Amino acid sequence: MTEFRFSVNIFEVGSPDKFVRWCRAVEDAGFDAMYAADHLGVPAPFPVLVAAAGATERLRVGTMVLNAGFWNPALLAREIATTDLLTGGRLEVGLGAGHMRWEFEAAGIEWERFDERAERLESTVQELQRSFTGSGFDEQAALREAFDLPVLRPVQRRGFGGYGPPLIVGGTGDRILSVAAAHADIVSVAGAVQLPGRPPGTFRIATATEADDRVAFARARAGDRVEDIEWHTLLQAVVETDDRAGTAAALAERFEHTVGADDLLDSPFVLIGTVDEMAGQILRSRERYGFTHFTVHAPYREIFGAVIGRVRALAGRPPEA
């Protein structure tokens, strides 16, 4: 896939009127999708997505990403199918293994080893597909049909083996990227790397070299599916400046020097520069890594809206001789 898509990830909604205005501003700025997070202390994702779709005309909505450890697959299938129905088939489902130990403990859910959480993620994907095909609810479906009641199914037939909404899976490790390559319609190569010896969820920005390696790994695992996958990443920062080097040095200090300034300038997971320079970074990321779908966090919505317009203007130009 070579067409660009752009999206924004949100963590708060405010009042109903404020949220409606915000969603419409996102759509007007040229974004293609809006995603809701799945963390304790932020709004529950599915009501947010239904409200966002109701406030807009074309904006796709999704999760970035659901913590598989929080969800019973049968109940999650009901949430997904209902939300896909109420959003008019605009839902995208992002699933992850979860990485914040304190959230599990606060929710009273057992914190599992990484390999166990990865296995839970893959089994959740498989259980959702079985649910959407009907095999997970055969008795209930037969009973509802006997009383002429509709059987709840997703509107879309794009993901989960052609029985549900598009599926997003992403990460940095071999295990999660293997799951993504095997099952996802949208593979997200994460730009955050767990710091060794630090609490789970303590990250640093990944480098360009690491991105090369992770993309190559995921593409190799995707096999014949590779050209049908949309390659995605979440940008960790978008900073407008006329002084790229100075700004990168300041960011490196803010990140406690877990990554160097030169690495930040070269990383596909951070945009630094003028609007034109950042648009150029997006175009180079498509050429080098195959990324065509970029998500930013809500605080970067306005500046990234300007970058979106510039990228699309540049992408529409014929190649230079």
mmCIF file of C-alpha atoms in Angstrom:
data_model
loop_
_atom_site.group_PDB
_atom_site.id
_atom_site.type_symbol
_atom_site.label_atom_id
_atom_site.label_comp_id
_atom_site.label_asym_id
_atom_site.label_seq_id
_atom_site.Cartn_x
_atom_site.Cartn_y
_atom_site.Cartn_z
ATOM 1 C CA MET A 1 0.000 0.000 0.000
ATOM 2 C CA THR A 2 1.367 3.433 -0.960
ATOM 3 C CA GLU A 3 -1.450 5.878 -0.149
ATOM 4 C CA PHE A 4 -0.950 7.940 2.983
ATOM 5 C CA ARG A 5 -3.281 7.907 5.958
ATOM 6 C CA PHE A 6 -3.012 10.104 9.041
ATOM 7 C CA SER A 7 -4.618 9.722 12.450
ATOM 8 C CA VAL A 8 -4.631 11.127 15.972
ATOM 9 C CA ASN A 9 -4.679 9.307 19.317
ATOM 10 C CA ILE A 10 -6.671 10.822 22.195
ATOM 11 C CA PHE A 11 -6.668 10.363 25.967
ATOM 12 C CA GLU A 12 -9.393 12.810 27.103
ATOM 13 C CA VAL A 13 -12.732 14.059 25.831
ATOM 14 C CA GLY A 14 -13.926 16.995 27.981
ATOM 15 C CA SER A 15 -17.570 18.074 27.730
ATOM 16 C CA PRO A 16 -19.844 16.618 25.006
ATOM 17 C CA ASP A 17 -19.900 19.891 23.043
ATOM 18 C CA LYS A 18 -16.147 20.334 23.311
ATOM 19 C CA PHE A 19 -15.560 16.779 22.142
ATOM 20 C CA VAL A 20 -17.829 17.212 19.117
ATOM 21 C CA ARG A 21 -15.970 20.401 18.125
ATOM 22 C CA TRP A 22 -12.629 18.674 18.583
ATOM 23 C CA CYS A 23 -13.612 15.711 16.393
ATOM 24 C CA ARG A 24 -14.878 17.999 13.648
ATOM 25 C CA ALA A 25 -11.644 19.997 13.780
ATOM 26 C CA VAL A 26 -9.691 16.748 13.351
ATOM 27 C CA GLU A 27 -11.749 15.837 10.311
ATOM 28 C CA ASP A 28 -11.493 19.336 8.824
ATOM 29 C CA ALA A 29 -7.698 19.271 9.230
ATOM 30 C CA GLY A 30 -7.461 16.303 6.862
ATOM 31 C CA PHE A 31 -6.980 13.465 9.321
ATOM 32 C CA ASP A 32 -8.355 10.098 8.215
ATOM 33 C CA ALA A 33 -8.918 8.440 11.599
ATOM 34 C CA MET A 34 -9.142 9.054 15.317
ATOM 35 C CA TYR A 35 -8.071 6.453 17.863
ATOM 36 C CA ALA A 36 -8.851 5.997 21.551
ATOM 37 C CA ALA A 37 -6.428 4.568 24.094
ATOM 38 C CA ASP A 38 -7.157 1.749 26.562
ATOM 39 C CA HIS A 39 -5.574 2.771 29.849
ATOM 40 C CA LEU A 40 -6.909 3.172 33.363
ATOM 41 C CA GLY A 41 -7.737 6.775 34.147
ATOM 42 C CA VAL A 42 -8.727 7.710 30.590
ATOM 43 C CA PRO A 43 -12.190 7.438 28.952
ATOM 44 C CA ALA A 44 -13.458 3.980 28.001
ATOM 45 C CA PRO A 45 -12.639 3.522 24.312
ATOM 46 C CA PHE A 46 -15.833 2.223 22.719
ATOM 47 C CA PRO A 47 -18.233 5.004 23.873
ATOM 48 C CA VAL A 48 -15.634 7.534 22.711
ATOM 49 C CA LEU A 49 -15.506 5.957 19.249
ATOM 50 C CA VAL A 50 -19.280 5.890 18.834
ATOM 51 C CA ALA A 51 -19.466 9.568 19.833
ATOM 52 C CA ALA A 52 -16.613 10.512 17.468
ATOM 53 C CA ALA A 53 -18.236 8.766 14.513
ATOM 54 C CA GLY A 54 -21.552 10.469 15.303
ATOM 55 C CA ALA A 55 -19.853 13.867 15.314
ATOM 56 C CA THR A 56 -18.144 13.413 11.942
ATOM 57 C CA GLU A 57 -18.962 12.353 8.400
ATOM 58 C CA ARG A 58 -16.015 10.318 7.117
ATOM 59 C CA LEU A 59 -13.561 9.955 10.026
ATOM 60 C CA ARG A 60 -12.670 6.350 10.763
ATOM 61 C CA VAL A 61 -12.365 5.449 14.431
ATOM 62 C CA GLY A 62 -10.402 2.811 16.287
ATOM 63 C CA THR A 63 -8.439 1.662 19.306
ATOM 64 C CA MET A 64 -4.731 2.368 19.775
ATOM 65 C CA VAL A 65 -4.593 -0.158 21.324
ATOM 66 C CA LEU A 66 -6.803 -2.405 23.429
ATOM 67 C CA ASN A 67 -4.988 -4.245 26.205
ATOM 68 C CA ALA A 68 -5.821 -7.893 25.482
ATOM 69 C CA GLY A 69 -5.315 -8.776 29.145
ATOM 70 C CA PHE A 70 -8.214 -6.532 30.146
ATOM 71 C CA TRP A 71 -10.783 -8.226 27.914
ATOM 72 C CA ASN A 72 -12.740 -11.445 27.823
ATOM 73 C CA PRO A 73 -12.732 -12.300 24.074
ATOM 74 C CA ALA A 74 -16.461 -13.171 23.933
ATOM 75 C CA LEU A 75 -17.439 -9.897 25.577
ATOM 76 C CA LEU A 76 -14.944 -7.980 23.435
ATOM 77 C CA ALA A 77 -16.509 -9.490 20.306
ATOM 78 C CA ARG A 78 -19.841 -8.000 21.398
ATOM 79 C CA GLU A 79 -18.248 -4.569 21.948
ATOM 80 C CA ILE A 80 -16.552 -4.646 18.559
ATOM 81 C CA ALA A 81 -19.624 -5.788 16.637
ATOM 82 C CA THR A 82 -21.864 -3.208 18.354
ATOM 83 C CA THR A 83 -19.395 -0.380 17.778
ATOM 84 C CA ASP A 84 -18.864 -1.323 14.140
ATOM 85 C CA LEU A 85 -22.636 -1.258 13.681
ATOM 86 C CA LEU A 86 -23.140 2.088 15.435
ATOM 87 C CA THR A 87 -20.263 3.748 13.593
ATOM 88 C CA GLY A 88 -21.556 2.654 10.199
ATOM 89 C CA GLY A 89 -18.645 0.311 9.525
ATOM 90 C CA ARG A 90 -15.906 2.826 10.332
ATOM 91 C CA LEU A 91 -14.213 0.869 13.139
ATOM 92 C CA GLU A 92 -10.584 -0.311 13.226
ATOM 93 C CA VAL A 93 -9.502 -2.608 16.069
ATOM 94 C CA GLY A 94 -6.041 -2.185 17.526
ATOM 95 C CA LEU A 95 -4.916 -4.922 19.929
ATOM 96 C CA GLY A 96 -1.831 -5.103 22.127
ATOM 97 C CA ALA A 97 -0.370 -7.268 24.870
ATOM 98 C CA GLY A 98 -0.308 -4.562 27.565
ATOM 99 C CA HIS A 99 2.861 -3.172 29.089
ATOM 100 C CA MET A 100 1.952 -1.182 32.227
ATOM 101 C CA ARG A 101 2.228 -3.519 35.200
ATOM 102 C CA TRP A 102 0.615 -1.054 37.606
ATOM 103 C CA GLU A 103 -2.580 -1.073 35.504
ATOM 104 C CA PHE A 104 -2.933 -4.830 35.833
ATOM 105 C CA GLU A 105 -2.360 -4.629 39.565
ATOM 106 C CA ALA A 106 -4.812 -1.739 39.998
ATOM 107 C CA ALA A 107 -7.455 -3.678 38.038
ATOM 108 C CA GLY A 108 -6.876 -6.859 40.030
ATOM 109 C CA ILE A 109 -5.678 -8.720 36.947
ATOM 110 C CA GLU A 110 -2.707 -11.048 37.188
ATOM 111 C CA TRP A 111 0.471 -9.648 35.653
ATOM 112 C CA GLU A 112 1.871 -12.306 33.329
ATOM 113 C CA ARG A 113 5.270 -12.828 31.762
ATOM 114 C CA PHE A 114 5.763 -11.226 28.349
ATOM 115 C CA ASP A 115 5.509 -14.534 26.488
ATOM 116 C CA GLU A 116 2.221 -15.269 28.268
ATOM 117 C CA ARG A 117 0.836 -11.854 27.381
ATOM 118 C CA ALA A 118 1.892 -12.375 23.763
ATOM 119 C CA GLU A 119 0.127 -15.737 23.693
ATOM 120 C CA ARG A 120 -2.991 -14.121 25.181
ATOM 121 C CA LEU A 121 -2.912 -11.487 22.437
ATOM 122 C CA GLU A 122 -2.762 -14.079 19.671
ATOM 123 C CA SER A 123 -5.449 -16.257 21.264
ATOM 124 C CA THR A 124 -7.682 -13.179 21.589
ATOM 125 C CA VAL A 125 -7.319 -12.503 17.854
ATOM 126 C CA GLN A 126 -8.212 -16.121 17.097
ATOM 127 C CA GLU A 127 -11.178 -16.153 19.493
ATOM 128 C CA LEU A 128 -12.532 -12.938 17.976
ATOM 129 C CA GLN A 129 -12.355 -14.428 14.502
ATOM 130 C CA ARG A 130 -14.225 -17.522 15.682
ATOM 131 C CA SER A 131 -16.864 -15.319 17.293
ATOM 132 C CA PHE A 132 -17.357 -13.254 14.149
ATOM 133 C CA THR A 133 -17.749 -16.354 11.972
ATOM 134 C CA GLY A 134 -20.475 -17.599 14.294
ATOM 135 C CA SER A 135 -18.705 -20.676 15.603
ATOM 136 C CA GLY A 136 -18.296 -19.074 19.001
ATOM 137 C CA PHE A 137 -22.016 -18.403 19.390
ATOM 138 C CA ASP A 138 -23.698 -21.252 17.542
ATOM 139 C CA GLU A 139 -26.305 -22.012 20.210
ATOM 140 C CA GLN A 140 -27.101 -18.349 20.871
ATOM 141 C CA ALA A 141 -27.305 -17.620 17.138
ATOM 142 C CA ALA A 142 -29.649 -20.560 16.548
ATOM 143 C CA LEU A 143 -31.872 -19.449 19.415
ATOM 144 C CA ARG A 144 -32.064 -15.853 18.162
ATOM 145 C CA GLU A 145 -32.801 -16.971 14.624
ATOM 146 C CA ALA A 146 -35.598 -19.226 15.929
ATOM 147 C CA PHE A 147 -37.299 -16.140 17.388
ATOM 148 C CA ASP A 148 -36.536 -14.070 14.262
ATOM 149 C CA LEU A 149 -34.065 -11.875 16.158
ATOM 150 C CA PRO A 150 -30.978 -10.492 14.403
ATOM 151 C CA VAL A 151 -27.609 -12.061 15.080
ATOM 152 C CA LEU A 152 -25.000 -9.489 16.081
ATOM 153 C CA ARG A 153 -22.155 -9.356 13.567
ATOM 154 C CA PRO A 154 -19.667 -6.648 12.551
ATOM 155 C CA VAL A 155 -20.677 -4.605 9.505
ATOM 156 C CA GLN A 156 -17.268 -4.844 7.866
ATOM 157 C CA ARG A 157 -15.712 -7.886 6.234
ATOM 158 C CA ARG A 158 -12.134 -6.684 6.025
ATOM 159 C CA GLY A 159 -10.242 -8.078 9.009
ATOM 160 C CA PHE A 160 -10.220 -11.206 11.163
ATOM 161 C CA GLY A 161 -10.092 -13.444 8.126
ATOM 162 C CA GLY A 162 -12.734 -11.412 6.307
ATOM 163 C CA TYR A 163 -15.322 -11.447 9.101
ATOM 164 C CA GLY A 164 -14.769 -8.155 10.929
ATOM 165 C CA PRO A 165 -13.172 -4.697 11.003
ATOM 166 C CA PRO A 166 -9.520 -4.133 10.051
ATOM 167 C CA LEU A 167 -7.116 -5.373 12.723
ATOM 168 C CA ILE A 168 -4.114 -3.379 13.962
ATOM 169 C CA VAL A 169 -1.327 -5.132 15.880
ATOM 170 C CA GLY A 170 2.085 -3.710 16.587
ATOM 171 C CA GLY A 171 5.131 -3.674 18.783
ATOM 172 C CA THR A 172 8.900 -3.961 18.710
ATOM 173 C CA GLY A 173 9.690 -7.503 19.850
ATOM 174 C CA ASP A 174 9.886 -10.586 17.656
ATOM 175 C CA ARG A 175 6.884 -12.288 19.274
ATOM 176 C CA ILE A 176 4.413 -9.417 18.863
ATOM 177 C CA LEU A 177 5.599 -8.496 15.375
ATOM 178 C CA SER A 178 5.206 -12.160 14.380
ATOM 179 C CA VAL A 179 1.581 -12.063 15.571
ATOM 180 C CA ALA A 180 1.069 -8.817 13.662
ATOM 181 C CA ALA A 181 2.612 -10.183 10.471
ATOM 182 C CA ALA A 182 0.447 -13.316 10.646
ATOM 183 C CA HIS A 183 -2.908 -11.721 11.421
ATOM 184 C CA ALA A 184 -3.055 -7.920 11.133
ATOM 185 C CA ASP A 185 -4.302 -5.794 8.269
ATOM 186 C CA ILE A 186 -2.319 -2.884 9.708
ATOM 187 C CA VAL A 187 1.107 -3.679 11.189
ATOM 188 C CA SER A 188 2.392 -1.007 13.539
ATOM 189 C CA VAL A 189 6.142 -0.865 14.103
ATOM 190 C CA ALA A 190 6.421 0.829 17.464
ATOM 191 C CA GLY A 191 8.803 3.702 18.055
ATOM 192 C CA ALA A 192 9.304 3.052 21.754
ATOM 193 C CA VAL A 193 11.765 0.546 23.218
ATOM 194 C CA GLN A 194 11.601 -0.744 26.790
ATOM 195 C CA LEU A 195 14.581 0.417 28.847
ATOM 196 C CA PRO A 196 16.420 -2.562 30.387
ATOM 197 C CA GLY A 197 16.240 -2.746 34.161
ATOM 198 C CA ARG A 198 13.507 -0.114 34.383
ATOM 199 C CA PRO A 199 9.821 -0.658 35.315
ATOM 200 C CA PRO A 200 7.624 -2.045 32.511
ATOM 201 C CA GLY A 201 6.372 0.834 30.367
ATOM 202 C CA THR A 202 9.578 2.895 30.715
ATOM 203 C CA PHE A 203 10.631 3.576 27.141
ATOM 204 C CA ARG A 204 13.114 5.362 24.939
ATOM 205 C CA ILE A 205 12.720 6.479 21.324
ATOM 206 C CA ALA A 206 13.836 3.848 18.807
ATOM 207 C CA THR A 207 16.542 4.694 16.293
ATOM 208 C CA ALA A 208 16.476 4.536 12.500
ATOM 209 C CA THR A 209 18.691 1.444 12.548
ATOM 210 C CA GLU A 210 16.295 -0.284 14.927
ATOM 211 C CA ALA A 211 13.384 0.679 12.683
ATOM 212 C CA ASP A 212 15.161 -0.854 9.681
ATOM 213 C CA ASP A 213 15.625 -4.093 11.593
ATOM 214 C CA ARG A 214 12.065 -4.280 12.930
ATOM 215 C CA VAL A 215 10.462 -3.516 9.567
ATOM 216 C CA ALA A 216 12.642 -6.108 7.833
ATOM 217 C CA PHE A 217 11.715 -8.694 10.470
ATOM 218 C CA ALA A 218 7.969 -8.039 10.169
ATOM 219 C CA ARG A 219 8.034 -8.006 6.366
ATOM 220 C CA ALA A 220 9.876 -11.325 6.287
ATOM 221 C CA ARG A 221 7.303 -12.896 8.620
ATOM 222 C CA ALA A 222 4.389 -11.537 6.551
ATOM 223 C CA GLY A 223 5.297 -13.657 3.526
ATOM 224 C CA ASP A 224 2.714 -13.482 0.746
ATOM 225 C CA ARG A 225 0.638 -10.999 2.771
ATOM 226 C CA VAL A 226 3.315 -8.313 2.780
ATOM 227 C CA GLU A 227 1.954 -6.165 -0.066
ATOM 228 C CA ASP A 228 -1.585 -6.205 1.342
ATOM 229 C CA ILE A 229 -0.525 -4.840 4.741
ATOM 230 C CA GLU A 230 -0.722 -1.189 5.700
ATOM 231 C CA TRP A 231 2.492 -0.244 7.530
ATOM 232 C CA HIS A 232 1.910 2.105 10.438
ATOM 233 C CA THR A 233 3.756 3.878 13.191
ATOM 234 C CA LEU A 234 2.937 6.166 16.121
ATOM 235 C CA LEU A 235 4.986 9.366 16.108
ATOM 236 C CA GLN A 236 6.248 10.114 19.602
ATOM 237 C CA ALA A 237 6.828 13.856 19.104
ATOM 238 C CA VAL A 238 6.151 16.524 16.459
ATOM 239 C CA VAL A 239 8.136 19.716 17.047
ATOM 240 C CA GLU A 240 8.066 22.728 14.729
ATOM 241 C CA THR A 241 11.361 24.618 14.735
ATOM 242 C CA ASP A 242 13.870 26.443 12.546
ATOM 243 C CA ASP A 243 16.708 24.902 14.576
ATOM 244 C CA ARG A 244 16.601 21.143 14.168
ATOM 245 C CA ALA A 245 19.932 20.453 15.827
ATOM 246 C CA GLY A 246 19.281 22.635 18.859
ATOM 247 C CA THR A 247 15.776 21.267 19.310
ATOM 248 C CA ALA A 248 17.018 17.674 19.039
ATOM 249 C CA ALA A 249 19.627 18.377 21.721
ATOM 250 C CA ALA A 250 16.942 19.798 24.018
ATOM 251 C CA LEU A 251 14.704 16.776 23.387
ATOM 252 C CA ALA A 252 17.551 14.394 24.134
ATOM 253 C CA GLU A 253 18.010 16.133 27.464
ATOM 254 C CA ARG A 254 14.274 15.919 28.165
ATOM 255 C CA PHE A 255 14.440 12.190 27.423
ATOM 256 C CA GLU A 256 17.272 11.907 29.976
ATOM 257 C CA HIS A 257 19.761 11.138 27.183
ATOM 258 C CA THR A 258 18.306 7.665 26.670
ATOM 259 C CA VAL A 259 18.706 8.491 22.965
ATOM 260 C CA GLY A 260 21.169 10.893 21.356
ATOM 261 C CA ALA A 261 20.321 14.088 19.474
ATOM 262 C CA ASP A 262 21.648 12.716 16.165
ATOM 263 C CA ASP A 263 19.536 9.591 16.581
ATOM 264 C CA LEU A 264 16.461 11.746 17.207
ATOM 265 C CA LEU A 265 17.099 13.691 13.999
ATOM 266 C CA ASP A 266 17.300 10.448 12.033
ATOM 267 C CA SER A 267 14.521 8.523 13.819
ATOM 268 C CA PRO A 268 11.276 7.934 11.877
ATOM 269 C CA PHE A 269 9.365 8.153 15.171
ATOM 270 C CA VAL A 270 10.021 11.855 15.808
ATOM 271 C CA LEU A 271 9.387 14.845 13.538
ATOM 272 C CA ILE A 272 11.577 17.907 14.086
ATOM 273 C CA GLY A 273 11.802 20.963 11.832
ATOM 274 C CA THR A 274 9.743 23.307 9.720
ATOM 275 C CA VAL A 275 6.515 22.070 8.176
ATOM 276 C CA ASP A 276 8.363 21.459 4.906
ATOM 277 C CA GLU A 277 11.162 19.584 6.670
ATOM 278 C CA MET A 278 8.720 17.407 8.588
ATOM 279 C CA ALA A 279 6.755 16.657 5.436
ATOM 280 C CA GLY A 280 10.025 15.579 3.846
ATOM 281 C CA GLN A 281 10.658 13.243 6.774
ATOM 282 C CA ILE A 282 7.263 11.607 6.209
ATOM 283 C CA LEU A 283 8.001 11.065 2.525
ATOM 284 C CA ARG A 284 11.417 9.586 3.306
ATOM 285 C CA SER A 285 9.868 7.248 5.881
ATOM 286 C CA ARG A 286 7.584 5.876 3.194
ATOM 287 C CA GLU A 287 10.537 5.267 0.898
ATOM 288 C CA ARG A 288 12.850 3.768 3.536
ATOM 289 C CA TYR A 289 10.470 1.799 5.758
ATOM 290 C CA GLY A 290 7.222 1.566 3.810
ATOM 291 C CA PHE A 291 5.289 3.544 6.443
ATOM 292 C CA THR A 292 2.159 5.068 4.914
ATOM 293 C CA HIS A 293 0.020 5.513 8.040
ATOM 294 C CA PHE A 294 1.170 7.898 10.766
ATOM 295 C CA THR A 295 -0.541 8.576 14.096
ATOM 296 C CA VAL A 296 0.219 11.476 16.447
ATOM 297 C CA HIS A 297 -0.865 12.122 20.017
ATOM 298 C CA ALA A 298 -3.575 14.740 20.539
ATOM 299 C CA PRO A 299 -1.267 17.614 21.651
ATOM 300 C CA TYR A 300 0.375 17.550 18.201
ATOM 301 C CA ARG A 301 -2.902 17.687 16.257
ATOM 302 C CA GLU A 302 -2.688 21.281 15.046
ATOM 303 C CA ILE A 303 0.900 21.313 13.828
ATOM 304 C CA PHE A 304 0.562 17.877 12.287
ATOM 305 C CA GLY A 305 -2.517 19.073 10.405
ATOM 306 C CA ALA A 306 -0.250 21.531 8.571
ATOM 307 C CA VAL A 307 2.235 18.732 7.871
ATOM 308 C CA ILE A 308 -0.564 16.566 6.437
ATOM 309 C CA GLY A 309 -1.477 19.249 3.920
ATOM 310 C CA ARG A 310 2.144 19.667 2.861
ATOM 311 C CA VAL A 311 2.737 15.905 2.527
ATOM 312 C CA ARG A 312 -0.279 15.499 0.298
ATOM 313 C CA ALA A 313 0.777 18.443 -1.848
ATOM 314 C CA LEU A 314 4.286 17.037 -2.257
ATOM 315 C CA ALA A 315 3.093 13.459 -2.783
ATOM 316 C CA GLY A 316 0.854 14.639 -5.612
ATOM 317 C CA ARG A 317 3.745 16.152 -7.554
ATOM 318 C CA PRO A 318 5.253 14.240 -10.470
ATOM 319 C CA PRO A 319 8.765 12.873 -9.821
ATOM 320 C CA GLU A 320 11.588 15.300 -10.522
ATOM 321 C CA ALA A 321 13.600 14.593 -13.663
#
